[in-house]
Amino acid sequence: MKQTIGERLFQVFNYLVLIVLASTMIAPLLHLLAVSFSSPIAADSKEVFLIPVNFTLATWEHILQNEVLWRAFGVTVFITVVGTILSMLFTIMTAFPLSRKEFLLRRPIMLIMVLTMIFNAPMIPFFLTVREVGLMDSIWSLIIPGLISTFNMVIVRTFFLGIPKDIDDAARIDGCNEFRLLFQIYLQLSKPVLATISLFYAVGYWNTFKSAVLFLRDPSLWPLQMRLRAFFTSEEQLAAVDLIMGDFDFNTTTLKAATIIFATIPIVMVYPYLQKYFVKGAVLGSIKE
Amino acid sequence: MADQAIIEKSSKWDRVKQNRLIKNIRRHWMLYLMILPGIIFYIVFKYIPLMGSVIAFQNYQIFNGILGSPWVGLENFKMLLHYQDFHEVLRNTALIALYQLVFQFPAPIILALLFNEVRVLIVKKTVQSLFYLPHFLSWVVVGGIVFELLANQGIVNAFREMLGFEPILFMQEEAYFRSIVIISGIWKEIGWGTIIYLAAITAINPSLYEAAVIDGANRFKQTIYITLPLMLPTIAVLFLLNIGNFLELGFDQIFNLLTPMTYSVGDIIETYVYRAGVLQGQYSLTTAIGLFQSVIGFALLWIFNRLARKSEQGLW
């Protein structure tokens, strides 16, 4: 197909715009990475752009020796692993009956659950309920109140509905009960959607913040995001060190940059593996409401 | 007599239905057992808090609980209307929501159209993965990045100095707060938002374009007359979903960008409810605010859905 000059110009312009915009997605992270490896004097005198100036590992040594940070990291790993497993279990066991014709109450129960997507409870009654249940200052407050995401549950149910019913009949003749039908047959057939949903849950748990703000007063239980926030705002833990030690190998600027990168690395590392799933999931979730 | 007959008939019908349910439970008890944890979850963490909203009509006292606290009718709502903070918070929330709708909502649509013009697959894939990445970062991290870049010794001020301008403390200036909210919101979610629109574009029948080419339409005209109109149902649905949450801006974003210096322009319903409700214990008053927010959200959803239904693109 022949292109007019206008179209060619647009093509060039389009590539340029997209490439520049795409670089702004990654540039801030690269800049902070460079800052975290620079000397504090260089960082504060605005000399660092994308390449470290006066390269030093002191900031990272300090970060990686910070026990408080590792503790928060451990909490986050725990809620991500345990939370994702529990969420998947609850979600699957809720979605399966709702996808069965034999389940007489599927319509009313489905309606009741989907309604919660429109009618959200205000923050305070939610907070009071979680407190009443006795989850205040418990690590489980980061998991249990958000176990099922209705959005994810609907995606799984839609997928289950698409599995041909002939398989059920065959399984029943072989003497499968509902639990075995779900766990040994349906789950085997739904691997792509299960991978996607567990990814959504895992990212959600990894980024847990609001629940920690609401329910955790005890800093030793704080997940990573909450700990980062405390680092950024109070500056006390960060600044105190370089005052007391009189250590000029790092300062709050380089320490903040390093903690941001520290919290980002795990996501960036698994990101390439996630990609093939999340696009599929986002489309599944949005179009088939 | 006739009434009597109807009642008898309907209660008989109920009994038949009841029997059917009992039979169904007996036969498929495993399905009922399986969904039980889910139902308990929804009752405890969705419906009980929803019912708990009634404390907006009470003078809720912790030690007496919902059942023991005195009812005050609309007193809390009346109080709100005379409350200086409430006006400010409501104005901030509505303004930021409006800016998001005007600037942030169309951004992924435009980006998806630009993506669609990229013919070199490897460039398209690479650029897309870069755009998706920020969606997976938390608002704490993004907030941290924003603060660092805009700090006194941050890179933005470094550029300003290179150009001969004075550095600005962006995060402490009221004038910049809302722009920062919108720009950081676009930065984080623009790529993620394109996924749905790209799927909608892929679903368009290629023969439409072929026909248009024969009629002499160039790429621009194809975009205006084919791609965009066929994306419209998707845009409408997403617009409605957005409208329904109009006042729910996302606690995480604002909370992580806000400083006491910018409360007057940036404090929104959710951050205010957190401070006055959770931290200071004004439970009833802040629940009234929360309820107010939900009702407005639902009313907007209902109105816009009616409008959308006229062009057959409603949610229900």
Coordinates of C-alpha atoms in Angstrom, one line a residue:
Chain A
M1 CA 0.0 0.0 0.0
K2 CA 1.3 3.4 -0.9
Q3 CA 1.7 6.0 1.8
T4 CA 1.1 9.7 1.4
I5 CA 3.7 12.1 2.8
G6 CA 1.3 13.0 5.6
E7 CA 1.0 9.4 6.7
R8 CA 4.7 8.9 6.6
L9 CA 5.3 12.0 8.7
F10 CA 2.6 10.7 11.2
Q11 CA 4.4 7.3 11.4
V12 CA 7.7 8.9 12.3
F13 CA 6.0 11.3 14.8
N14 CA 4.1 8.4 16.3
Y15 CA 7.2 6.2 16.8
L16 CA 9.0 9.1 18.3
V17 CA 6.2 10.0 20.7
L18 CA 5.7 6.5 21.9
I19 CA 9.4 5.8 22.4
V20 CA 9.8 9.0 24.4
L21 CA 6.8 8.3 26.5
A22 CA 7.8 4.7 27.1
S23 CA 11.2 5.9 28.3
T24 CA 9.5 8.1 30.9
M25 CA 8.0 4.9 32.3
I26 CA 11.4 3.5 33.1
A27 CA 13.6 6.6 33.4
P28 CA 12.6 7.5 37.0
L29 CA 13.5 4.1 38.2
L30 CA 16.9 4.1 36.4
H31 CA 17.6 7.6 37.8
L32 CA 16.9 6.4 41.4
L33 CA 19.0 3.4 40.8
A34 CA 21.8 5.7 39.7
V35 CA 21.3 7.9 42.8
S36 CA 21.4 4.9 45.1
F37 CA 24.9 4.0 43.8
S38 CA 26.2 7.6 44.0
S39 CA 27.9 9.4 46.8
P40 CA 25.5 11.6 48.9
I41 CA 27.3 14.8 47.9
A42 CA 26.9 14.1 44.2
A43 CA 23.3 13.1 44.8
D44 CA 22.4 16.3 46.7
S45 CA 24.3 18.6 44.3
K46 CA 22.1 17.4 41.5
E47 CA 24.9 15.9 39.4
V48 CA 23.3 12.4 39.0
F49 CA 21.1 11.6 36.0
L50 CA 21.2 8.1 34.7
I51 CA 24.7 7.1 35.6
P52 CA 26.1 6.9 39.2
V53 CA 28.5 9.7 40.2
N54 CA 31.3 8.7 42.6
F55 CA 30.1 5.1 42.6
T56 CA 29.7 3.7 46.1
L57 CA 28.0 0.6 47.6
A58 CA 27.7 2.1 51.1
T59 CA 24.0 3.0 50.7
W60 CA 23.1 -0.5 49.6
E61 CA 25.2 -2.1 52.3
H62 CA 23.3 -0.1 54.9
I63 CA 19.9 -0.9 53.4
L64 CA 20.7 -4.6 53.1
Q65 CA 21.8 -4.7 56.8
N66 CA 18.6 -3.0 57.9
E67 CA 16.8 -5.6 60.0
V68 CA 13.5 -3.6 60.2
L69 CA 13.3 -3.5 56.5
W70 CA 13.9 -7.2 56.1
R71 CA 11.3 -7.9 58.8
A72 CA 8.8 -6.0 56.8
F73 CA 9.9 -7.8 53.7
G74 CA 9.3 -11.1 55.5
V75 CA 5.8 -10.0 56.5
T76 CA 5.0 -9.1 52.9
V77 CA 6.3 -12.4 51.6
F78 CA 4.2 -14.2 54.1
I79 CA 1.0 -12.4 53.3
T80 CA 1.7 -12.7 49.6
V81 CA 2.2 -16.5 49.7
V82 CA -0.4 -17.4 52.3
G83 CA -2.9 -14.8 51.2
T84 CA -2.8 -15.8 47.6
I85 CA -3.3 -19.5 48.4
L86 CA -6.2 -18.8 50.7
S87 CA -7.8 -16.3 48.3
M88 CA -7.5 -18.8 45.4
L89 CA -9.1 -21.5 47.6
F90 CA -12.0 -19.3 48.7
T91 CA -12.5 -17.8 45.2
I92 CA -12.6 -21.2 43.5
M93 CA -14.9 -22.8 46.0
T94 CA -17.3 -19.9 45.7
A95 CA -17.2 -19.7 41.9
F96 CA -17.7 -23.4 41.3
P97 CA -21.2 -23.8 42.8
L98 CA -22.2 -20.5 41.2
S99 CA -21.4 -22.0 37.8
R100 CA -23.5 -25.2 38.3
K101 CA -27.0 -25.6 37.0
E102 CA -27.8 -28.1 39.8
F103 CA -27.1 -25.5 42.4
L104 CA -30.6 -24.1 43.0
L105 CA -29.6 -20.8 44.8
R106 CA -27.0 -19.8 42.2
R107 CA -28.9 -16.8 40.9
P108 CA -29.8 -15.1 44.2
I109 CA -26.4 -15.7 45.7
M110 CA -24.6 -14.5 42.6
L111 CA -26.8 -11.3 42.7
I112 CA -26.0 -10.7 46.4
M113 CA -22.3 -11.1 45.8
V114 CA -22.2 -8.9 42.6
L115 CA -24.2 -6.2 44.4
T116 CA -21.2 -5.6 46.7
M117 CA -19.3 -4.3 43.6
I118 CA -21.7 -1.4 43.4
F119 CA -22.5 -0.9 47.1
N120 CA -19.3 -0.5 49.0
A121 CA -19.5 -0.2 52.7
P122 CA -18.0 3.1 54.0
M123 CA -14.6 2.9 55.6
I124 CA -15.7 3.3 59.2
P125 CA -18.2 0.5 59.5
F126 CA -15.7 -1.8 57.7
F127 CA -13.0 -0.7 60.2
L128 CA -15.4 -1.3 63.1
T129 CA -16.4 -4.7 61.8
V130 CA -12.8 -5.9 61.4
R131 CA -12.1 -4.6 64.9
E132 CA -15.2 -6.4 66.3
V133 CA -14.0 -9.7 64.8
G134 CA -10.8 -9.3 66.7
L135 CA -8.4 -8.8 63.8
M136 CA -6.9 -5.5 65.0
D137 CA -3.2 -5.7 65.3
S138 CA -3.0 -9.1 63.7
I139 CA -1.2 -10.0 60.6
W140 CA -4.4 -11.7 59.4
S141 CA -6.1 -8.4 59.1
L142 CA -4.1 -8.0 56.0
I143 CA -5.5 -11.2 54.5
I144 CA -8.9 -12.2 55.8
P145 CA -11.1 -9.0 55.2
G146 CA -10.1 -9.0 51.6
L147 CA -10.1 -12.8 50.9
I148 CA -12.4 -12.8 47.9
S149 CA -12.3 -10.2 45.2
T150 CA -15.7 -10.3 43.5
F151 CA -14.2 -9.2 40.3
N152 CA -11.8 -12.2 40.2
M153 CA -14.5 -14.6 41.4
V154 CA -16.7 -13.5 38.4
I155 CA -13.8 -14.2 36.0
V156 CA -13.3 -17.7 37.4
R157 CA -17.0 -18.4 37.3
T158 CA -17.3 -17.3 33.7
F159 CA -14.4 -19.6 32.8
F160 CA -16.1 -22.5 34.6
L161 CA -19.3 -21.8 32.7
G162 CA -17.4 -22.3 29.4
I163 CA -16.2 -25.8 30.2
P164 CA -18.3 -28.3 28.2
K165 CA -20.9 -30.2 30.3
D166 CA -20.1 -33.5 28.6
I167 CA -17.0 -33.7 30.9
D168 CA -19.2 -33.5 34.0
D169 CA -21.4 -36.4 32.8
A170 CA -18.3 -38.5 32.0
A171 CA -16.8 -37.7 35.4
R172 CA -20.1 -38.6 37.2
I173 CA -20.4 -41.9 35.5
D174 CA -16.9 -42.6 36.8
G175 CA -18.2 -41.8 40.3
C176 CA -16.7 -38.3 40.8
N177 CA -18.3 -36.2 43.5
E178 CA -18.4 -32.4 43.3
F179 CA -15.2 -31.8 45.2
R180 CA -13.3 -34.2 43.0
L181 CA -14.9 -32.8 39.9
L182 CA -13.7 -29.4 40.9
F183 CA -10.2 -30.2 42.0
Q184 CA -9.3 -33.0 39.7
I185 CA -11.0 -31.9 36.5
Y186 CA -12.1 -28.3 36.4
L187 CA -8.9 -26.9 37.9
Q188 CA -6.8 -28.9 35.5
L189 CA -8.8 -27.4 32.6
S190 CA -8.6 -23.8 34.0
K191 CA -4.8 -23.4 34.5
P192 CA -4.5 -20.2 32.4
V193 CA -7.3 -18.4 34.2
L194 CA -6.0 -19.6 37.6
A195 CA -2.5 -18.4 36.8
T196 CA -3.9 -15.0 35.9
I197 CA -6.1 -14.6 39.0
S198 CA -3.4 -15.7 41.4
L199 CA -1.2 -13.1 39.7
F200 CA -3.8 -10.4 40.4
Y201 CA -4.1 -11.5 44.0
A202 CA -0.3 -11.8 44.5
V203 CA 0.3 -8.3 43.2
G204 CA -2.5 -7.0 45.4
Y205 CA -1.0 -8.6 48.5
W206 CA 2.5 -7.5 47.6
N207 CA 1.2 -3.9 47.5
T208 CA -1.0 -4.1 50.6
F209 CA -1.1 -0.7 52.2
K210 CA -4.5 0.5 53.2
S211 CA -5.3 -2.4 55.5
A212 CA -2.0 -1.9 57.3
V213 CA -2.8 1.8 57.7
L214 CA -6.2 0.9 59.1
F215 CA -5.6 -2.2 61.2
L216 CA -1.9 -2.3 62.4
R217 CA -0.7 -0.1 65.2
D218 CA 2.2 -2.4 66.0
P219 CA 5.2 -1.5 63.8
S220 CA 6.7 -5.0 64.1
L221 CA 3.8 -6.3 62.0
W222 CA 4.0 -3.7 59.2
P223 CA 4.4 -5.0 55.7
L224 CA 6.9 -3.6 53.3
Q225 CA 4.8 -0.8 51.8
M226 CA 3.8 0.5 55.2
R227 CA 7.4 0.4 56.3
L228 CA 8.5 2.3 53.2
R229 CA 5.9 4.9 53.8
A230 CA 7.2 5.4 57.4
F231 CA 10.7 5.7 56.0
F232 CA 9.6 8.4 53.5
T233 CA 7.5 10.5 55.8
S234 CA 9.2 10.4 59.2
E235 CA 12.7 10.2 57.9
E236 CA 13.7 9.5 61.5
Q237 CA 15.1 6.0 60.9
L238 CA 16.9 7.1 57.9
A239 CA 18.3 10.4 59.1
A240 CA 19.1 9.2 62.6
V241 CA 21.7 6.9 61.3
D242 CA 23.8 9.4 59.4
L243 CA 23.7 11.8 62.3
I244 CA 24.7 9.4 65.0
M245 CA 27.4 7.6 63.0
G246 CA 28.6 10.8 61.4
D247 CA 28.8 8.7 58.4
F248 CA 28.9 10.6 55.1
D249 CA 28.8 7.6 52.9
F250 CA 25.0 7.8 52.5
N251 CA 22.3 10.3 53.4
T252 CA 18.5 10.4 53.2
T253 CA 18.4 11.1 49.5
T254 CA 20.5 8.0 48.6
L255 CA 18.8 5.9 51.2
K256 CA 15.3 6.8 49.9
A257 CA 16.3 6.0 46.4
A258 CA 17.7 2.7 47.4
T259 CA 14.6 1.7 49.4
I260 CA 12.4 2.5 46.5
I261 CA 14.5 0.3 44.2
F262 CA 14.6 -2.4 46.9
A263 CA 10.8 -2.5 47.0
T264 CA 10.6 -2.5 43.2
I265 CA 13.2 -5.2 42.4
P266 CA 11.0 -8.2 43.2
I267 CA 8.2 -6.9 40.9
V268 CA 10.6 -6.1 38.0
M269 CA 12.2 -9.5 38.4
V270 CA 9.0 -11.5 38.0
Y271 CA 7.5 -9.1 35.5
P272 CA 8.8 -10.9 32.3
Y273 CA 7.1 -14.1 33.5
L274 CA 3.9 -12.3 34.4
Q275 CA 3.4 -10.6 31.1
K276 CA 1.9 -13.5 29.1
Y277 CA -0.8 -13.8 31.8
F278 CA -1.9 -10.4 32.8
V279 CA -3.0 -9.1 29.4
K280 CA -5.3 -12.1 29.0
G281 CA -6.6 -11.6 32.5
A282 CA -7.4 -7.9 32.1
V283 CA -9.3 -8.6 28.9
L284 CA -11.2 -11.6 30.5
G285 CA -12.2 -9.5 33.4
S286 CA -13.4 -6.4 31.6
I287 CA -15.3 -7.6 28.6
K288 CA -17.3 -10.6 30.0
E289 CA -18.9 -8.8 32.9
Chain B
M1 CA -62.9 -16.0 50.4
A2 CA -61.1 -15.4 47.2
D3 CA -58.2 -13.8 49.2
Q4 CA -58.1 -16.9 51.4
A5 CA -57.8 -19.1 48.4
I6 CA -54.9 -17.1 47.0
I7 CA -53.1 -17.1 50.3
E8 CA -53.5 -20.9 50.6
K9 CA -52.4 -21.3 47.0
S10 CA -49.3 -19.2 47.5
S11 CA -48.3 -20.8 50.7
K12 CA -48.7 -24.1 49.0
W13 CA -46.5 -22.9 46.3
D14 CA -44.0 -21.8 48.9
R15 CA -44.0 -25.2 50.4
V16 CA -43.4 -26.8 47.0
K17 CA -40.5 -24.4 46.5
Q18 CA -39.2 -25.1 50.0
N19 CA -39.4 -28.9 49.3
R20 CA -37.5 -28.4 46.1
L21 CA -34.8 -26.5 47.9
I22 CA -34.5 -29.1 50.7
K23 CA -34.3 -31.9 48.1
N24 CA -31.7 -29.9 46.2
I25 CA -29.6 -29.4 49.3
R26 CA -29.8 -33.1 50.2
R27 CA -28.8 -34.1 46.8
H28 CA -26.0 -31.6 46.2
W29 CA -25.0 -30.9 49.8
M30 CA -21.4 -30.7 48.7
L31 CA -22.0 -27.6 46.6
Y32 CA -23.7 -25.9 49.5
L33 CA -20.8 -27.0 51.8
M34 CA -18.3 -25.7 49.3
I35 CA -19.8 -22.2 49.0
L36 CA -20.4 -21.8 52.7
P37 CA -17.0 -20.2 53.5
G38 CA -17.6 -17.7 50.7
I39 CA -21.1 -16.8 52.0
I40 CA -19.8 -16.3 55.5
F41 CA -17.0 -14.1 54.1
Y42 CA -19.6 -12.0 52.2
I43 CA -21.9 -11.7 55.2
V44 CA -19.1 -10.7 57.7
F45 CA -17.0 -8.4 55.6
K46 CA -19.4 -7.0 53.1
Y47 CA -22.9 -7.0 54.4
I48 CA -22.4 -6.5 58.1
P49 CA -20.3 -3.3 57.4
L50 CA -23.0 -2.3 54.9
M51 CA -25.6 -2.6 57.6
G52 CA -23.2 -0.9 60.0
S53 CA -23.7 2.3 57.9
V54 CA -26.7 2.9 60.1
I55 CA -24.3 4.5 62.7
A56 CA -24.5 7.5 60.4
F57 CA -28.0 8.0 61.9
Q58 CA -26.8 7.4 65.5
N59 CA -24.6 9.0 68.0
Y60 CA -22.3 5.9 68.0
Q61 CA -20.5 5.2 71.2
I62 CA -17.9 2.4 71.2
F63 CA -18.9 0.9 74.5
N64 CA -22.6 0.7 73.7
G65 CA -22.2 -0.6 70.2
I66 CA -24.7 -0.2 67.4
L67 CA -27.6 -1.7 69.3
G68 CA -27.0 0.5 72.4
S69 CA -26.2 3.8 70.8
P70 CA -28.9 6.5 70.7
W71 CA -30.6 7.3 67.4
V72 CA -30.3 10.9 66.2
G73 CA -32.0 10.9 62.8
L74 CA -30.4 13.2 60.3
E75 CA -28.5 15.1 62.9
N76 CA -25.1 14.1 61.6
F77 CA -26.0 15.1 58.0
K78 CA -27.2 18.4 59.2
M79 CA -24.0 18.9 61.1
L80 CA -22.0 18.2 58.0
L81 CA -23.7 20.9 56.0
H82 CA -22.6 23.5 58.5
Y83 CA -19.1 22.1 58.7
Q84 CA -16.3 24.1 57.0
D85 CA -14.0 21.0 56.6
F86 CA -16.8 19.1 54.8
H87 CA -17.2 21.8 52.1
E88 CA -13.5 21.9 51.5
V89 CA -13.1 18.1 51.3
L90 CA -16.2 17.7 49.1
R91 CA -14.9 20.4 46.7
N92 CA -11.5 18.8 46.5
T93 CA -13.0 15.4 45.9
A94 CA -15.3 16.6 43.2
L95 CA -12.6 18.7 41.5
I96 CA -10.0 15.9 41.4
A97 CA -12.6 13.4 40.2
L98 CA -13.7 15.8 37.5
Y99 CA -10.1 16.3 36.4
Q100 CA -9.5 12.6 36.3
L101 CA -12.5 12.1 34.1
V102 CA -11.5 14.8 31.7
F103 CA -7.7 14.1 31.5
Q104 CA -7.0 10.6 32.8
F105 CA -10.0 8.8 31.3
P106 CA -9.3 9.6 27.6
A107 CA -5.5 9.1 27.9
P108 CA -5.5 5.3 27.4
I109 CA -7.9 5.6 24.5
I110 CA -5.5 8.0 22.7
L111 CA -2.6 5.8 23.5
A112 CA -4.4 2.7 22.2
L113 CA -5.0 4.4 18.9
L114 CA -1.3 5.3 18.7
F115 CA -0.3 1.8 19.5
N116 CA -2.7 0.6 16.8
E117 CA -0.7 2.5 14.2
V118 CA 2.6 0.8 15.1
R119 CA 3.3 -1.9 12.5
V120 CA 6.7 -3.1 13.7
L121 CA 5.7 -5.9 16.1
I122 CA 8.9 -5.9 18.2
V123 CA 8.7 -2.1 18.8
K124 CA 5.0 -2.5 19.7
K125 CA 5.7 -5.3 22.2
T126 CA 8.6 -3.6 23.9
V127 CA 6.9 -0.2 24.2
Q128 CA 3.8 -1.9 25.6
S129 CA 5.7 -3.8 28.3
L130 CA 7.3 -0.6 29.4
F131 CA 3.9 1.1 29.6
Y132 CA 2.3 -1.7 31.6
L133 CA 5.1 -1.7 34.3
P134 CA 4.1 1.2 36.5
H135 CA 0.6 -0.4 37.1
F136 CA 2.3 -3.1 39.2
L137 CA 4.1 -0.6 41.5
S138 CA 2.3 0.4 44.7
W139 CA 1.2 3.9 45.3
V140 CA 3.7 4.1 48.2
V141 CA 6.5 3.4 45.7
V142 CA 5.1 5.8 43.1
G143 CA 4.5 8.4 45.8
G144 CA 8.1 7.9 46.9
I145 CA 9.3 8.3 43.3
V146 CA 7.3 11.5 42.8
F147 CA 8.6 13.0 46.0
E148 CA 12.2 12.2 45.1
L149 CA 12.0 13.6 41.6
L150 CA 10.3 16.8 42.7
A151 CA 12.4 17.3 45.8
N152 CA 14.6 20.4 46.3
Q153 CA 17.6 18.3 45.2
G154 CA 15.5 16.2 42.8
I155 CA 16.0 15.9 39.1
V156 CA 13.2 18.2 38.0
N157 CA 14.7 21.0 39.9
A158 CA 18.1 20.1 38.5
F159 CA 16.7 20.7 35.1
R160 CA 15.1 24.0 36.2
E161 CA 18.4 25.2 37.5
M162 CA 20.2 24.2 34.2
L163 CA 17.7 26.5 32.4
G164 CA 18.3 29.2 34.9
F165 CA 15.1 29.0 37.0
E166 CA 14.8 28.9 40.8
P167 CA 14.0 25.5 42.4
I168 CA 10.4 24.9 43.5
L169 CA 9.3 22.8 46.4
F170 CA 6.5 21.2 44.3
M171 CA 5.0 18.9 46.9
Q172 CA 4.5 21.7 49.4
E173 CA 2.8 24.1 47.0
E174 CA -1.0 24.1 46.9
A175 CA -0.9 25.2 43.3
Y176 CA 0.7 22.1 41.9
F177 CA -1.0 19.4 44.0
R178 CA -3.9 18.5 41.7
S179 CA -1.7 18.5 38.6
I180 CA 0.7 16.2 40.3
V181 CA -2.2 13.8 41.2
I182 CA -3.5 13.7 37.6
I183 CA -0.1 13.4 36.0
S184 CA 1.1 10.6 38.4
G185 CA -2.2 8.9 37.9
I186 CA -1.8 9.0 34.1
W187 CA 1.8 7.8 34.4
K188 CA 0.8 4.8 36.5
E189 CA -2.3 3.6 34.8
I190 CA -2.2 4.8 31.1
G191 CA -0.6 1.6 29.8
W192 CA -2.8 -0.7 31.8
G193 CA -5.9 1.1 30.6
T194 CA -5.0 0.5 26.9
I195 CA -5.3 -3.3 27.2
I196 CA -9.1 -3.3 27.1
Y197 CA -9.2 -0.8 24.2
L198 CA -6.7 -2.8 22.2
A199 CA -8.8 -5.9 22.7
A200 CA -11.8 -4.0 21.4
I201 CA -9.7 -2.8 18.4
T202 CA -8.6 -6.4 17.6
A203 CA -12.2 -7.5 17.6
I204 CA -13.0 -5.2 14.7
N205 CA -13.7 -7.0 11.4
P206 CA -10.8 -6.3 9.0
S207 CA -13.1 -6.3 6.0
L208 CA -14.4 -3.0 7.2
Y209 CA -11.0 -1.5 6.7
E210 CA -10.6 -3.1 3.3
A211 CA -13.9 -1.6 2.2
A212 CA -12.9 1.8 3.5
V213 CA -9.6 1.6 1.6
I214 CA -11.4 0.9 -1.6
D215 CA -13.6 3.9 -0.9
G216 CA -10.3 5.9 -0.6
A217 CA -10.1 6.4 3.2
N218 CA -6.6 7.0 4.5
R219 CA -5.4 5.8 7.9
F220 CA -6.7 8.9 9.7
K221 CA -10.2 8.6 8.2
Q222 CA -10.2 4.8 9.0
T223 CA -9.5 5.7 12.6
I224 CA -12.1 8.4 12.8
Y225 CA -14.9 6.5 11.0
I226 CA -14.2 2.9 11.9
T227 CA -11.9 2.3 14.8
L228 CA -13.3 5.0 17.1
P229 CA -17.0 4.3 16.6
L230 CA -16.5 0.6 17.1
M231 CA -14.6 1.2 20.3
L232 CA -17.5 3.2 21.6
P233 CA -19.4 0.4 23.5
T234 CA -16.2 -0.4 25.4
I235 CA -15.6 3.3 26.1
A236 CA -19.2 3.6 27.3
V237 CA -19.0 0.7 29.7
L238 CA -15.7 1.8 31.2
F239 CA -17.0 5.3 31.5
L240 CA -20.0 4.1 33.5
L241 CA -17.8 2.0 35.8
N242 CA -15.8 5.1 36.3
I243 CA -18.8 7.3 37.0
G244 CA -20.1 4.8 39.6
N245 CA -16.9 5.3 41.6
F246 CA -16.8 9.0 40.8
L247 CA -16.0 10.1 44.3
E248 CA -13.9 7.1 45.2
L249 CA -10.6 8.5 44.0
G250 CA -8.4 5.8 45.6
F251 CA -7.2 6.3 49.1
D252 CA -3.7 5.1 48.4
Q253 CA -2.8 7.6 45.8
I254 CA -3.9 10.7 47.6
F255 CA -2.7 9.5 51.0
N256 CA 0.8 9.0 49.6
L257 CA 1.0 12.3 47.9
L258 CA -0.6 14.5 50.6
T259 CA 1.3 16.6 53.0
P260 CA -0.1 18.8 55.8
M261 CA 0.8 21.8 53.6
T262 CA -1.5 20.6 50.8
Y263 CA -4.5 19.5 52.8
S264 CA -6.5 22.6 51.8
V265 CA -6.5 21.5 48.1
G266 CA -5.8 17.8 48.3
D267 CA -7.7 16.4 51.3
I268 CA -10.4 14.2 49.9
I269 CA -13.3 12.4 51.5
E270 CA -11.4 9.1 52.1
T271 CA -8.3 10.7 53.6
Y272 CA -10.4 13.0 55.7
V273 CA -12.6 10.0 56.9
Y274 CA -9.4 8.2 57.8
R275 CA -8.0 11.1 59.9
A276 CA -11.2 12.2 61.6
G277 CA -12.8 8.8 61.8
V278 CA -10.2 6.1 62.4
L279 CA -7.6 8.3 64.2
Q280 CA -9.9 10.7 66.1
G281 CA -12.9 8.4 66.6
Q282 CA -15.6 10.6 65.1
Y283 CA -17.3 7.4 63.9
S284 CA -20.9 8.6 63.2
L285 CA -20.0 11.8 61.5
T286 CA -17.4 10.3 59.1
T287 CA -19.7 7.4 58.3
A288 CA -22.3 10.0 57.3
I289 CA -19.7 11.4 54.9
G290 CA -18.9 7.9 53.6
L291 CA -22.6 7.2 53.1
F292 CA -23.0 10.5 51.3
Q293 CA -20.2 9.5 48.9
S294 CA -21.8 6.1 48.2
V295 CA -25.2 7.6 47.5
I296 CA -23.8 10.2 45.1
G297 CA -21.8 7.5 43.3
F298 CA -24.8 5.3 42.9
A299 CA -27.0 8.2 41.8
L300 CA -24.5 9.2 39.1
L301 CA -24.2 5.6 37.9
W302 CA -28.0 5.4 37.7
I303 CA -28.4 8.7 35.8
F304 CA -25.6 8.0 33.3
N305 CA -26.8 4.4 32.8
R306 CA -30.2 5.7 31.8
L307 CA -28.5 8.1 29.3
A308 CA -26.3 5.3 28.0
R309 CA -29.2 2.9 27.6
K310 CA -30.9 5.3 25.2
S311 CA -28.1 4.5 22.9
E312 CA -28.2 0.9 23.9
Q313 CA -24.9 0.8 25.7
G314 CA -25.9 0.7 29.4
L315 CA -24.5 -1.6 32.1
W316 CA -27.9 -3.1 32.8

